[in-house]
Structure formats: structure tokens, C-alpha cells
Amino acid sequence: FTKQNVEEVLAVASRMKELVAKRGGCDVLNHRIMANVFLEPSTRTASSFNAAFCRLGGKVITIQEGTSSTKKGETLQDTMRCVECYSDVLVLRHPETGAAKLAAKYVKKPLINAGDGAGEHPSQALLDMFTIFNELGHLDDIVVTMVGDLKYGRTVHSLAHLLSFYNVRLNYVAPASLQMPESVVQDMESRGIKQHKSEQLTDAILAETDVLYVTRIQQERFASQEEYLKYKGVYVIDKATVMKGKESMRVMHPLPRVGEIMEDVDELPQAAFFREMENGMYTRMAIIALVTGTAN
Ligand code: CP
């Protein structure tokens, strides 16, 4: 991805938002089929990709781990080769890092990574960029504070990459053992991005933050329940926390939340996470339109 790619997606996503508001959708993908292959649980990503393709006039087939031949031991490459026969666009969520890259070697049709293990979640990062732009009106000169499980939380890896095209400062608030991977930190450093690590979400960090990007402790990535319980509940954002930040600060979360943001935050103007969730559909409509050459 380049900065130009990001801005193209954001511009098309804005048009998609208007399209949905005015007419609900269009027929540019009439008679086209998308295969939504979700081999790891999902609510938002699966349903927003599905809705996005339908709103562009196409139809969707869904493959899930529990009811597909992956249960019988079929390899990822064979599953993807199979669904490619029946569809025009492929979407893949998988529990293993690098799965989308591997699958892409075996198929010729557009393949969209919908999250690969603790690796990347690029469509989430694009919808997050769309949300930040819509909430703040700009992407430059902002301080983004990422909180929670930065090691296994794939959304922050992809978001840091896209933010690095802009003049941003990144705070990483996480327990030492769940800090941002060194590969991401070094990549940001090579791009001249100022970064700061902390184990505490201090008042000083909150005061300078424009976007408080909260993440879930990724239970499914820990070796044991005992290990997960060490970190569960380590950061909890409530109304009092938000009130310590700027009035213009926005609280984001890729969701699902499992206790990291209290419900007393939900009604505050700072709570952008449900708008972020809605933006997922517009952004995924844009991604699909761009990869199918139907964006214009
Ligand atoms: N944000 C996100 O990826 O949510 P789901 O796991 O519900 O798709």
C-alpha cells in the first residue's frame, strides 16, 4: 500500500457512504459472486464484507470452519482453489499468520485478507483510517495511543503501517510482554515516526492523545487460560478516563470488546467505535469496487 492507495480507498468509501444513504446500493456487481471464507470467528468483518458485496449488486457464498471440508483435513490451498472456481472475489480470515499470503500463491482472482492470526488486518486498518479522517477531519499532526494487546492484536500492526504515511506520533500502552512487535517498531522508526512505549495509560499520555485506540487482550492467541487471565482487565476505559482527555479525543476499538471499554462511554461524543463499525461496510464496498475495477 502507498499513501495514494489509502487516499483512493478513503475517497471511494466516502462515495459509497453517500450511495448507501441515497439509494441503498447499486448493481455494478450484478451476477458476480464473492466467496467469504471465514476459518476463524467473526461478526463485523464477515457481515460487513457480505453486506458490502450485496450492496454493490452481487451475491455471496460463505465458507465456515465448522461446516466446511477443512473439518475433514482439506488444506487451505485446496479450499481456496475450490471456492475460486465458483466466485469472482475471495475474502479470507484465518487463525494463522501468513495464511492470506500463502493462499494468494494458489489463486488468480482478487483475494482480500480479512485477518490472519496475529499478523495483519488490512481492511480494518483502512476503515480505521476512514474513521479517523471522518472524526477529526485530517490525518496529519495527530497523536494516536494504542492500548492493550499490541503483540497479538493484528489491527494495530496494520494501522501503524498506514498511519506512517502521515505526520503522526504513536504511543504504545501495553504490558511489557504484549508490547508492539519489534518488527513494527523498527519499520516505524525507519519511516521517521516518533514512538513512545508505556505500561501505564498516564494522564499525560491521555492529555496529548487525539485517538485512543483500544484493543482486546486476544484470549485465543495465548498458550493457556492462566496466561490470558494474567492480562485480562489490565486496561479498562470508562467515562472518567475519557473525561481526562481532550474534548476532541476519539475512542476507537476494532471490537468485539470484552470489558476494555465500559458502557458508560457509549453515549459520549468521544465514543467513535460504533461509527467505526458502520464505516467498515463503506470501506469494504470501496475495497471490493477497487479490486473489481468497478469504482468509477
Ligand atoms: N474488528 C473485527 O475484526 O471484528 P470481528 O472479529 O467481529 O470480525
mmCIF file of C-alpha atoms and ligand atoms in Angstrom:
data_model
loop_
_atom_site.group_PDB
_atom_site.id
_atom_site.type_symbol
_atom_site.label_atom_id
_atom_site.label_comp_id
_atom_site.label_asym_id
_atom_site.label_seq_id
_atom_site.Cartn_x
_atom_site.Cartn_y
_atom_site.Cartn_z
ATOM 1 C CA PHE A 1 0.000 0.000 0.000
ATOM 2 C CA THR A 2 1.026 3.547 -0.765
ATOM 3 C CA LYS A 3 -0.353 6.794 0.623
ATOM 4 C CA GLN A 4 -2.073 7.272 -2.738
ATOM 5 C CA ASN A 5 -3.777 3.855 -2.386
ATOM 6 C CA VAL A 6 -5.037 4.792 1.081
ATOM 7 C CA GLU A 7 -6.437 8.099 -0.139
ATOM 8 C CA GLU A 8 -8.106 6.405 -3.093
ATOM 9 C CA VAL A 9 -9.855 3.931 -0.757
ATOM 10 C CA LEU A 10 -10.955 6.768 1.536
ATOM 11 C CA ALA A 11 -12.348 8.804 -1.370
ATOM 12 C CA VAL A 12 -14.284 5.818 -2.760
ATOM 13 C CA ALA A 13 -15.527 4.898 0.750
ATOM 14 C CA SER A 14 -16.976 8.421 1.100
ATOM 15 C CA ARG A 15 -18.825 7.948 -2.189
ATOM 16 C CA MET A 16 -20.089 4.556 -1.002
ATOM 17 C CA LYS A 17 -21.414 6.123 2.199
ATOM 18 C CA GLU A 18 -23.363 8.666 0.117
ATOM 19 C CA LEU A 19 -24.571 5.939 -2.241
ATOM 20 C CA VAL A 20 -25.937 3.837 0.624
ATOM 21 C CA ALA A 21 -27.627 6.882 2.196
ATOM 22 C CA LYS A 22 -29.266 7.916 -1.095
ATOM 23 C CA ARG A 23 -30.094 4.633 -2.818
ATOM 24 C CA GLY A 24 -29.021 1.752 -0.604
ATOM 25 C CA GLY A 25 -26.579 0.495 -3.225
ATOM 26 C CA CYS A 26 -26.135 -0.172 -6.941
ATOM 27 C CA ASP A 27 -25.872 -3.034 -9.446
ATOM 28 C CA VAL A 28 -22.272 -2.819 -10.668
ATOM 29 C CA LEU A 29 -21.573 -6.363 -9.434
ATOM 30 C CA ASN A 30 -24.793 -7.909 -10.726
ATOM 31 C CA HIS A 31 -24.237 -11.647 -11.406
ATOM 32 C CA ARG A 32 -20.866 -11.544 -9.588
ATOM 33 C CA ILE A 33 -20.148 -13.778 -6.614
ATOM 34 C CA MET A 34 -17.851 -13.285 -3.642
ATOM 35 C CA ALA A 35 -16.602 -16.199 -1.523
ATOM 36 C CA ASN A 36 -16.439 -15.206 2.145
ATOM 37 C CA VAL A 37 -14.084 -17.804 3.657
ATOM 38 C CA PHE A 38 -14.038 -17.427 7.444
ATOM 39 C CA LEU A 39 -11.988 -20.116 9.150
ATOM 40 C CA GLU A 40 -11.891 -18.135 12.407
ATOM 41 C CA PRO A 41 -14.880 -16.497 14.179
ATOM 42 C CA SER A 42 -16.015 -13.047 13.072
ATOM 43 C CA THR A 43 -19.098 -10.871 13.386
ATOM 44 C CA ARG A 44 -18.162 -7.475 11.901
ATOM 45 C CA THR A 45 -15.689 -8.393 9.187
ATOM 46 C CA ALA A 46 -17.714 -11.311 7.820
ATOM 47 C CA SER A 47 -21.057 -9.494 7.838
ATOM 48 C CA SER A 48 -19.725 -6.171 6.548
ATOM 49 C CA PHE A 49 -17.915 -7.830 3.621
ATOM 50 C CA ASN A 50 -21.122 -9.753 2.926
ATOM 51 C CA ALA A 51 -23.305 -6.630 3.120
ATOM 52 C CA ALA A 52 -20.787 -4.630 1.062
ATOM 53 C CA PHE A 53 -20.844 -7.114 -1.818
ATOM 54 C CA CYS A 54 -24.660 -7.357 -1.730
ATOM 55 C CA ARG A 55 -24.998 -3.550 -1.743
ATOM 56 C CA LEU A 56 -22.900 -3.478 -4.914
ATOM 57 C CA GLY A 57 -25.377 -5.884 -6.527
ATOM 58 C CA GLY A 58 -23.549 -9.199 -6.115
ATOM 59 C CA LYS A 59 -24.176 -12.406 -4.204
ATOM 60 C CA VAL A 60 -22.088 -14.112 -1.540
ATOM 61 C CA ILE A 61 -21.196 -17.696 -0.712
ATOM 62 C CA THR A 62 -19.930 -18.345 2.814
ATOM 63 C CA ILE A 63 -17.468 -20.993 3.947
ATOM 64 C CA GLN A 64 -17.010 -21.508 7.683
ATOM 65 C CA GLU A 65 -14.577 -23.660 9.585
ATOM 66 C CA GLY A 66 -17.159 -25.740 11.436
ATOM 67 C CA THR A 67 -19.203 -26.773 8.393
ATOM 68 C CA SER A 68 -16.665 -26.994 5.563
ATOM 69 C CA SER A 69 -14.279 -29.709 4.387
ATOM 70 C CA THR A 70 -11.496 -28.042 6.356
ATOM 71 C CA LYS A 71 -13.039 -30.170 9.155
ATOM 72 C CA LYS A 72 -12.047 -33.237 7.099
ATOM 73 C CA GLY A 73 -8.467 -32.022 6.824
ATOM 74 C CA GLU A 74 -8.563 -30.211 3.462
ATOM 75 C CA THR A 75 -5.630 -27.849 3.024
ATOM 76 C CA LEU A 76 -6.116 -24.099 2.797
ATOM 77 C CA GLN A 77 -4.776 -24.046 -0.755
ATOM 78 C CA ASP A 78 -7.311 -26.665 -1.896
ATOM 79 C CA THR A 79 -10.182 -24.869 -0.163
ATOM 80 C CA MET A 80 -9.220 -21.612 -1.868
ATOM 81 C CA ARG A 81 -8.735 -23.291 -5.250
ATOM 82 C CA CYS A 82 -12.209 -24.744 -4.832
ATOM 83 C CA VAL A 83 -14.039 -21.513 -3.991
ATOM 84 C CA GLU A 84 -12.149 -19.687 -6.737
ATOM 85 C CA CYS A 85 -13.972 -21.925 -9.260
ATOM 86 C CA TYR A 86 -17.323 -20.517 -8.142
ATOM 87 C CA SER A 87 -16.585 -16.868 -7.412
ATOM 88 C CA ASP A 88 -15.041 -13.637 -8.671
ATOM 89 C CA VAL A 89 -13.595 -12.242 -5.427
ATOM 90 C CA LEU A 90 -12.231 -14.122 -2.406
ATOM 91 C CA VAL A 91 -12.139 -12.959 1.210
ATOM 92 C CA LEU A 92 -10.167 -14.973 3.751
ATOM 93 C CA ARG A 93 -9.984 -14.894 7.541
ATOM 94 C CA HIS A 94 -7.672 -17.466 9.052
ATOM 95 C CA PRO A 95 -6.175 -18.128 12.510
ATOM 96 C CA GLU A 96 -2.608 -18.422 11.193
ATOM 97 C CA THR A 97 -0.279 -15.534 10.420
ATOM 98 C CA GLY A 98 0.657 -15.529 6.738
ATOM 99 C CA ALA A 99 -2.381 -17.560 5.602
ATOM 100 C CA ALA A 100 -3.601 -14.922 3.138
ATOM 101 C CA LYS A 101 -0.135 -14.606 1.626
ATOM 102 C CA LEU A 102 0.055 -18.382 1.242
ATOM 103 C CA ALA A 103 -3.439 -18.625 -0.279
ATOM 104 C CA ALA A 104 -2.619 -15.836 -2.745
ATOM 105 C CA LYS A 105 0.034 -18.070 -4.309
ATOM 106 C CA TYR A 106 -2.631 -20.554 -5.356
ATOM 107 C CA VAL A 107 -5.402 -18.336 -6.743
ATOM 108 C CA LYS A 108 -5.597 -15.834 -9.568
ATOM 109 C CA LYS A 109 -8.709 -13.916 -8.542
ATOM 110 C CA PRO A 110 -8.587 -10.952 -6.140
ATOM 111 C CA LEU A 111 -8.023 -12.196 -2.594
ATOM 112 C CA ILE A 112 -8.663 -9.889 0.363
ATOM 113 C CA ASN A 113 -7.029 -10.602 3.727
ATOM 114 C CA ALA A 114 -9.773 -10.351 6.382
ATOM 115 C CA GLY A 115 -7.326 -11.018 9.242
ATOM 116 C CA ASP A 116 -4.559 -13.627 9.518
ATOM 117 C CA GLY A 117 -3.825 -14.760 13.061
ATOM 118 C CA ALA A 118 -1.716 -12.251 14.948
ATOM 119 C CA GLY A 119 -0.422 -10.889 11.622
ATOM 120 C CA GLU A 120 -2.386 -8.222 9.778
ATOM 121 C CA HIS A 121 -5.934 -6.934 9.350
ATOM 122 C CA PRO A 122 -5.600 -4.518 6.436
ATOM 123 C CA SER A 123 -9.282 -3.850 5.695
ATOM 124 C CA GLN A 124 -9.744 -2.962 9.397
ATOM 125 C CA ALA A 125 -6.826 -0.542 9.148
ATOM 126 C CA LEU A 126 -8.401 1.108 6.104
ATOM 127 C CA LEU A 127 -11.748 1.513 7.853
ATOM 128 C CA ASP A 128 -9.888 2.888 10.869
ATOM 129 C CA MET A 129 -8.167 5.477 8.655
ATOM 130 C CA PHE A 130 -11.567 6.379 7.162
ATOM 131 C CA THR A 131 -12.951 6.751 10.695
ATOM 132 C CA ILE A 132 -10.079 8.914 11.946
ATOM 133 C CA PHE A 133 -10.402 11.154 8.889
ATOM 134 C CA ASN A 134 -14.166 11.475 9.342
ATOM 135 C CA GLU A 135 -13.953 12.093 13.077
ATOM 136 C CA LEU A 136 -11.011 14.541 13.149
ATOM 137 C CA GLY A 137 -11.116 15.949 9.606
ATOM 138 C CA HIS A 138 -7.422 15.229 8.996
ATOM 139 C CA LEU A 139 -4.785 12.505 9.306
ATOM 140 C CA ASP A 140 -1.695 14.646 9.811
ATOM 141 C CA ASP A 141 -0.444 16.087 13.104
ATOM 142 C CA ILE A 142 -2.190 13.609 15.367
ATOM 143 C CA VAL A 143 -1.190 11.543 18.379
ATOM 144 C CA VAL A 144 -2.578 8.008 18.310
ATOM 145 C CA THR A 145 -2.389 5.994 21.536
ATOM 146 C CA MET A 146 -2.746 2.242 21.052
ATOM 147 C CA VAL A 147 -3.756 0.396 24.214
ATOM 148 C CA GLY A 148 -3.981 -3.293 25.123
ATOM 149 C CA ASP A 149 -2.606 -6.362 23.405
ATOM 150 C CA LEU A 150 -0.307 -4.854 20.797
ATOM 151 C CA LYS A 151 1.643 -8.078 20.321
ATOM 152 C CA TYR A 152 -1.199 -10.309 19.136
ATOM 153 C CA GLY A 153 -3.676 -7.579 18.119
ATOM 154 C CA ARG A 154 -3.304 -7.612 14.340
ATOM 155 C CA THR A 155 -5.341 -4.443 13.790
ATOM 156 C CA VAL A 156 -2.661 -2.232 15.360
ATOM 157 C CA HIS A 157 0.088 -3.725 13.174
ATOM 158 C CA SER A 158 -1.796 -2.785 10.013
ATOM 159 C CA LEU A 159 -2.979 0.574 11.369
ATOM 160 C CA ALA A 160 0.546 1.649 12.369
ATOM 161 C CA HIS A 161 1.691 0.899 8.824
ATOM 162 C CA LEU A 162 -0.998 3.093 7.228
ATOM 163 C CA LEU A 163 -0.594 5.897 9.793
ATOM 164 C CA SER A 164 3.110 6.040 8.986
ATOM 165 C CA PHE A 165 2.269 7.749 5.663
ATOM 166 C CA TYR A 166 1.240 10.777 7.728
ATOM 167 C CA ASN A 167 2.780 13.051 10.319
ATOM 168 C CA VAL A 168 1.694 11.129 13.420
ATOM 169 C CA ARG A 169 3.081 10.223 16.814
ATOM 170 C CA LEU A 170 2.346 6.785 18.237
ATOM 171 C CA ASN A 171 2.072 5.820 21.920
ATOM 172 C CA TYR A 172 2.064 2.111 22.700
ATOM 173 C CA VAL A 173 0.434 1.356 26.072
ATOM 174 C CA ALA A 174 0.745 -2.352 26.877
ATOM 175 C CA PRO A 175 2.199 -4.774 29.428
ATOM 176 C CA ALA A 176 5.874 -5.342 28.543
ATOM 177 C CA SER A 177 5.190 -8.860 27.262
ATOM 178 C CA LEU A 178 2.348 -7.672 24.989
ATOM 179 C CA GLN A 179 4.150 -4.667 23.513
ATOM 180 C CA MET A 180 4.197 -3.784 19.824
ATOM 181 C CA PRO A 181 6.379 -6.291 17.909
ATOM 182 C CA GLU A 182 9.919 -5.074 17.297
ATOM 183 C CA SER A 183 9.447 -5.538 13.519
ATOM 184 C CA VAL A 184 6.667 -2.914 13.552
ATOM 185 C CA VAL A 185 8.625 -0.575 15.850
ATOM 186 C CA GLN A 186 11.659 -0.751 13.576
ATOM 187 C CA ASP A 187 9.551 -0.217 10.471
ATOM 188 C CA MET A 188 8.021 2.903 12.051
ATOM 189 C CA GLU A 189 11.462 4.122 13.084
ATOM 190 C CA SER A 190 12.771 3.758 9.539
ATOM 191 C CA ARG A 191 9.859 5.941 8.395
ATOM 192 C CA GLY A 192 10.698 8.635 10.940
ATOM 193 C CA ILE A 193 7.638 8.054 13.132
ATOM 194 C CA LYS A 194 8.024 9.153 16.760
ATOM 195 C CA GLN A 195 7.049 6.345 19.141
ATOM 196 C CA HIS A 196 6.708 6.031 22.903
ATOM 197 C CA LYS A 197 6.178 2.843 24.936
ATOM 198 C CA SER A 198 4.477 2.782 28.345
ATOM 199 C CA GLU A 199 2.943 0.177 30.645
ATOM 200 C CA GLN A 200 0.539 2.755 32.094
ATOM 201 C CA LEU A 201 -2.096 4.891 30.429
ATOM 202 C CA THR A 202 -0.980 8.013 32.282
ATOM 203 C CA ASP A 203 -2.842 11.324 32.493
ATOM 204 C CA ALA A 204 -0.019 12.912 30.466
ATOM 205 C CA ILE A 205 -0.498 10.404 27.641
ATOM 206 C CA LEU A 206 -4.276 10.866 27.725
ATOM 207 C CA ALA A 207 -3.935 14.653 27.615
ATOM 208 C CA GLU A 208 -1.973 14.628 24.361
ATOM 209 C CA THR A 209 -4.000 11.873 22.643
ATOM 210 C CA ASP A 210 -6.191 12.565 19.604
ATOM 211 C CA VAL A 211 -7.175 8.931 19.008
ATOM 212 C CA LEU A 212 -7.335 6.414 21.845
ATOM 213 C CA TYR A 213 -7.261 3.095 20.003
ATOM 214 C CA VAL A 214 -8.234 0.384 22.488
ATOM 215 C CA THR A 215 -7.770 -3.313 21.760
ATOM 216 C CA ARG A 216 -8.916 -6.552 23.322
ATOM 217 C CA ILE A 217 -6.498 -8.906 25.059
ATOM 218 C CA GLN A 218 -6.528 -11.679 22.443
ATOM 219 C CA GLN A 219 -7.566 -14.679 24.533
ATOM 220 C CA GLU A 220 -7.367 -17.073 21.561
ATOM 221 C CA ARG A 221 -3.657 -16.335 20.984
ATOM 222 C CA PHE A 222 -2.449 -17.325 24.489
ATOM 223 C CA ALA A 223 -0.976 -20.746 25.205
ATOM 224 C CA SER A 224 -3.167 -21.190 28.312
ATOM 225 C CA GLN A 225 -6.180 -19.692 30.065
ATOM 226 C CA GLU A 226 -3.922 -18.989 33.058
ATOM 227 C CA GLU A 227 -1.621 -16.852 30.901
ATOM 228 C CA TYR A 228 -4.601 -14.929 29.460
ATOM 229 C CA LEU A 229 -6.051 -14.244 32.923
ATOM 230 C CA LYS A 230 -2.798 -12.506 33.917
ATOM 231 C CA TYR A 231 -3.613 -9.714 31.467
ATOM 232 C CA LYS A 232 -7.430 -9.686 31.288
ATOM 233 C CA GLY A 233 -8.790 -6.389 32.604
ATOM 234 C CA VAL A 234 -5.377 -4.714 32.757
ATOM 235 C CA TYR A 235 -6.717 -1.596 30.976
ATOM 236 C CA VAL A 236 -10.333 -0.530 31.403
ATOM 237 C CA ILE A 237 -11.527 2.707 29.820
ATOM 238 C CA ASP A 238 -14.533 4.303 31.494
ATOM 239 C CA LYS A 239 -16.198 7.711 31.314
ATOM 240 C CA ALA A 240 -13.820 9.135 33.933
ATOM 241 C CA THR A 241 -10.818 8.059 31.821
ATOM 242 C CA VAL A 242 -12.269 9.680 28.691
ATOM 243 C CA MET A 243 -13.003 12.910 30.576
ATOM 244 C CA LYS A 244 -9.277 13.285 31.316
ATOM 245 C CA GLY A 245 -8.594 13.561 27.563
ATOM 246 C CA LYS A 246 -9.267 16.406 25.148
ATOM 247 C CA GLU A 247 -12.905 17.020 24.255
ATOM 248 C CA SER A 248 -11.943 16.303 20.640
ATOM 249 C CA MET A 249 -10.284 12.972 21.517
ATOM 250 C CA ARG A 250 -11.930 9.978 19.875
ATOM 251 C CA VAL A 251 -12.101 6.482 21.376
ATOM 252 C CA MET A 252 -11.854 3.688 18.839
ATOM 253 C CA HIS A 253 -11.867 -0.112 19.156
ATOM 254 C CA PRO A 254 -11.971 -2.702 16.368
ATOM 255 C CA LEU A 255 -14.441 -4.682 18.537
ATOM 256 C CA PRO A 256 -15.531 -7.060 19.917
ATOM 257 C CA ARG A 257 -14.883 -5.526 23.338
ATOM 258 C CA VAL A 258 -14.809 -7.819 26.335
ATOM 259 C CA GLY A 259 -14.671 -5.313 29.175
ATOM 260 C CA GLU A 260 -11.951 -2.911 27.929
ATOM 261 C CA ILE A 261 -14.445 -0.077 27.378
ATOM 262 C CA MET A 262 -17.247 0.374 29.895
ATOM 263 C CA GLU A 263 -20.761 1.040 28.619
ATOM 264 C CA ASP A 264 -20.805 4.468 30.319
ATOM 265 C CA VAL A 265 -18.524 5.616 27.460
ATOM 266 C CA ASP A 266 -21.022 4.640 24.746
ATOM 267 C CA GLU A 267 -23.148 7.788 24.785
ATOM 268 C CA LEU A 268 -20.219 10.223 24.846
ATOM 269 C CA PRO A 269 -19.419 12.090 21.608
ATOM 270 C CA GLN A 270 -15.857 10.768 22.024
ATOM 271 C CA ALA A 271 -17.083 7.180 21.521
ATOM 272 C CA ALA A 272 -16.365 6.541 17.857
ATOM 273 C CA PHE A 273 -16.292 2.739 17.955
ATOM 274 C CA PHE A 274 -19.843 2.114 16.731
ATOM 275 C CA ARG A 275 -19.398 4.645 13.903
ATOM 276 C CA GLU A 276 -16.104 2.858 13.160
ATOM 277 C CA MET A 277 -18.041 -0.416 12.885
ATOM 278 C CA GLU A 278 -20.530 1.136 10.425
ATOM 279 C CA ASN A 279 -17.653 2.579 8.394
ATOM 280 C CA GLY A 280 -16.465 -0.995 7.868
ATOM 281 C CA MET A 281 -19.187 -1.592 5.309
ATOM 282 C CA TYR A 282 -18.480 1.583 3.279
ATOM 283 C CA THR A 283 -14.749 0.917 3.324
ATOM 284 C CA ARG A 284 -15.210 -2.714 2.272
ATOM 285 C CA MET A 285 -17.548 -1.599 -0.537
ATOM 286 C CA ALA A 286 -14.686 0.644 -1.663
ATOM 287 C CA ILE A 287 -12.095 -2.145 -1.450
ATOM 288 C CA ILE A 288 -14.321 -4.524 -3.426
ATOM 289 C CA ALA A 289 -15.112 -1.872 -6.055
ATOM 290 C CA LEU A 290 -11.410 -1.096 -6.465
ATOM 291 C CA VAL A 291 -10.273 -4.717 -6.792
ATOM 292 C CA THR A 292 -13.051 -5.473 -9.290
ATOM 293 C CA GLY A 293 -12.418 -2.320 -11.334
ATOM 294 C CA THR A 294 -15.942 -1.016 -10.716
ATOM 295 C CA ALA A 295 -15.145 2.019 -8.549
ATOM 296 C CA ASN A 296 -15.786 4.651 -11.257
HETATM 297 N N1 CP B 1 -12.957 -5.991 14.043
HETATM 298 C C1 CP B 1 -13.104 -7.296 13.763
HETATM 299 O O1 CP B 1 -12.296 -7.898 13.044
HETATM 300 O O2 CP B 1 -14.224 -7.868 14.294
HETATM 301 P P1 CP B 1 -14.732 -9.345 14.005
HETATM 302 O O3 CP B 1 -13.704 -10.275 14.589
HETATM 303 O O4 CP B 1 -16.062 -9.451 14.645
HETATM 304 O O5 CP B 1 -14.782 -9.518 12.507
#
